[in-house]
Amino acid sequence: WHVVRSIERSARLTSGYSGIRSVQAESPSYDNTQQTFFLAETLKYLYLIFADDDALDLDKWVFNTEAHPLPVLDPSDNVVASVMSDFV
């Protein structure tokens, strides 16, 4: 929870969130850029950290390196088998 509060205190501006040039400076110097990964990855991971354990069934979903959820497919499913045959 400390991480969330620190982001709000240090990076939140009226128009969104900004990168900080140095996290060690007492007064942050902003780079005036909200990186796309901040919303696409950082906030998703923070949500998942604090979400209930049943928020997403991890037997049915997996996350790629950019925090996008992808369904776990059953290889015995005919649709999956026909698509996979194109790659074999």
PDB file of C-alpha atoms in Angstrom:
ATOM      1  CA  TRP A   1       0.000   0.000   0.000  1.00  0.00           C
ATOM      2  CA  HIS A   2       2.988   2.257   0.630  1.00  0.00           C
ATOM      3  CA  VAL A   3       3.863   2.059  -3.087  1.00  0.00           C
ATOM      4  CA  VAL A   4       0.407   3.238  -4.150  1.00  0.00           C
ATOM      5  CA  ARG A   5       0.476   6.136  -1.711  1.00  0.00           C
ATOM      6  CA  SER A   6       3.973   7.126  -2.861  1.00  0.00           C
ATOM      7  CA  ILE A   7       2.912   7.140  -6.509  1.00  0.00           C
ATOM      8  CA  GLU A   8      -0.097   9.305  -5.677  1.00  0.00           C
ATOM      9  CA  ARG A   9       1.967  11.701  -3.583  1.00  0.00           C
ATOM     10  CA  SER A  10       4.937  11.968  -5.938  1.00  0.00           C
ATOM     11  CA  ALA A  11       3.766  11.401  -9.509  1.00  0.00           C
ATOM     12  CA  ARG A  12       0.100  12.432  -9.611  1.00  0.00           C
ATOM     13  CA  LEU A  13      -0.603  15.693 -11.410  1.00  0.00           C
ATOM     14  CA  THR A  14      -3.909  17.309 -12.357  1.00  0.00           C
ATOM     15  CA  SER A  15      -3.754  15.830 -15.862  1.00  0.00           C
ATOM     16  CA  GLY A  16      -2.506  12.327 -15.003  1.00  0.00           C
ATOM     17  CA  TYR A  17       0.770  10.815 -13.803  1.00  0.00           C
ATOM     18  CA  SER A  18       4.241  11.990 -14.733  1.00  0.00           C
ATOM     19  CA  GLY A  19       7.613  10.323 -14.686  1.00  0.00           C
ATOM     20  CA  ILE A  20      10.048  11.647 -12.115  1.00  0.00           C
ATOM     21  CA  ARG A  21      13.616  12.477 -13.110  1.00  0.00           C
ATOM     22  CA  SER A  22      15.131  11.501  -9.740  1.00  0.00           C
ATOM     23  CA  VAL A  23      13.361   9.554  -7.021  1.00  0.00           C
ATOM     24  CA  GLN A  24      16.017  10.662  -4.540  1.00  0.00           C
ATOM     25  CA  ALA A  25      15.286  14.395  -4.853  1.00  0.00           C
ATOM     26  CA  GLU A  26      13.218  15.948  -2.054  1.00  0.00           C
ATOM     27  CA  SER A  27      11.058  17.864  -4.539  1.00  0.00           C
ATOM     28  CA  PRO A  28      10.334  15.800  -7.627  1.00  0.00           C
ATOM     29  CA  SER A  29      11.319  17.111 -11.032  1.00  0.00           C
ATOM     30  CA  TYR A  30       8.781  15.840 -13.554  1.00  0.00           C
ATOM     31  CA  ASP A  31       9.536  14.751 -17.098  1.00  0.00           C
ATOM     32  CA  ASN A  32       5.961  15.655 -18.143  1.00  0.00           C
ATOM     33  CA  THR A  33       5.449  12.301 -19.830  1.00  0.00           C
ATOM     34  CA  GLN A  34       2.945   9.663 -18.806  1.00  0.00           C
ATOM     35  CA  GLN A  35       4.408   6.447 -20.154  1.00  0.00           C
ATOM     36  CA  THR A  36       1.936   4.014 -21.694  1.00  0.00           C
ATOM     37  CA  PHE A  37       3.278   1.156 -19.576  1.00  0.00           C
ATOM     38  CA  PHE A  38       2.231   3.003 -16.427  1.00  0.00           C
ATOM     39  CA  LEU A  39      -1.442   2.396 -17.141  1.00  0.00           C
ATOM     40  CA  ALA A  40      -1.033  -0.784 -19.175  1.00  0.00           C
ATOM     41  CA  GLU A  41       1.251  -2.618 -16.759  1.00  0.00           C
ATOM     42  CA  THR A  42       1.980  -0.890 -13.459  1.00  0.00           C
ATOM     43  CA  LEU A  43      -1.618  -0.207 -12.478  1.00  0.00           C
ATOM     44  CA  LYS A  44      -2.735  -3.703 -13.529  1.00  0.00           C
ATOM     45  CA  TYR A  45      -0.049  -5.304 -11.388  1.00  0.00           C
ATOM     46  CA  LEU A  46      -0.924  -3.058  -8.441  1.00  0.00           C
ATOM     47  CA  TYR A  47      -4.582  -3.987  -8.836  1.00  0.00           C
ATOM     48  CA  LEU A  48      -3.725  -7.685  -8.855  1.00  0.00           C
ATOM     49  CA  ILE A  49      -1.520  -7.351  -5.783  1.00  0.00           C
ATOM     50  CA  PHE A  50      -4.392  -5.936  -3.747  1.00  0.00           C
ATOM     51  CA  ALA A  51      -7.298  -7.767  -5.413  1.00  0.00           C
ATOM     52  CA  ASP A  52      -9.024 -10.713  -3.806  1.00  0.00           C
ATOM     53  CA  ASP A  53      -7.408 -14.042  -4.664  1.00  0.00           C
ATOM     54  CA  ASP A  54     -10.421 -15.027  -6.754  1.00  0.00           C
ATOM     55  CA  ALA A  55     -10.374 -11.870  -8.898  1.00  0.00           C
ATOM     56  CA  LEU A  56      -8.907 -13.880 -11.753  1.00  0.00           C
ATOM     57  CA  ASP A  57      -8.687 -17.647 -12.064  1.00  0.00           C
ATOM     58  CA  LEU A  58      -4.991 -18.226 -12.749  1.00  0.00           C
ATOM     59  CA  ASP A  59      -5.763 -21.748 -13.960  1.00  0.00           C
ATOM     60  CA  LYS A  60      -7.649 -20.119 -16.841  1.00  0.00           C
ATOM     61  CA  TRP A  61      -5.595 -16.966 -17.446  1.00  0.00           C
ATOM     62  CA  VAL A  62      -1.908 -16.127 -17.842  1.00  0.00           C
ATOM     63  CA  PHE A  63      -0.231 -12.722 -18.153  1.00  0.00           C
ATOM     64  CA  ASN A  64       2.252 -11.854 -20.858  1.00  0.00           C
ATOM     65  CA  THR A  65       5.247  -9.622 -20.084  1.00  0.00           C
ATOM     66  CA  GLU A  66       3.142  -6.522 -20.659  1.00  0.00           C
ATOM     67  CA  ALA A  67       0.499  -7.587 -18.127  1.00  0.00           C
ATOM     68  CA  HIS A  68      -2.120  -8.451 -20.725  1.00  0.00           C
ATOM     69  CA  PRO A  69      -4.276 -11.398 -19.624  1.00  0.00           C
ATOM     70  CA  LEU A  70      -4.464 -14.230 -22.130  1.00  0.00           C
ATOM     71  CA  PRO A  71      -6.728 -17.264 -21.827  1.00  0.00           C
ATOM     72  CA  VAL A  72      -5.133 -20.633 -21.178  1.00  0.00           C
ATOM     73  CA  LEU A  73      -6.345 -22.777 -24.028  1.00  0.00           C
ATOM     74  CA  ASP A  74      -7.186 -26.451 -23.813  1.00  0.00           C
ATOM     75  CA  PRO A  75      -5.066 -28.277 -26.432  1.00  0.00           C
ATOM     76  CA  SER A  76      -7.779 -30.907 -26.827  1.00  0.00           C
ATOM     77  CA  ASP A  77     -10.241 -28.257 -27.988  1.00  0.00           C
ATOM     78  CA  ASN A  78     -10.876 -28.698 -31.731  1.00  0.00           C
ATOM     79  CA  VAL A  79     -10.589 -24.962 -32.411  1.00  0.00           C
ATOM     80  CA  VAL A  80      -7.222 -24.785 -30.670  1.00  0.00           C
ATOM     81  CA  ALA A  81      -6.016 -27.917 -32.436  1.00  0.00           C
ATOM     82  CA  SER A  82      -6.944 -26.545 -35.879  1.00  0.00           C
ATOM     83  CA  VAL A  83      -5.205 -23.228 -35.218  1.00  0.00           C
ATOM     84  CA  MET A  84      -2.100 -24.927 -33.794  1.00  0.00           C
ATOM     85  CA  SER A  85      -1.865 -27.224 -36.826  1.00  0.00           C
ATOM     86  CA  ASP A  86      -1.016 -24.143 -38.903  1.00  0.00           C
ATOM     87  CA  PHE A  87       2.138 -23.655 -36.825  1.00  0.00           C
ATOM     88  CA  VAL A  88       3.376 -27.243 -36.710  1.00  0.00           C
TER      89      VAL A  88
END
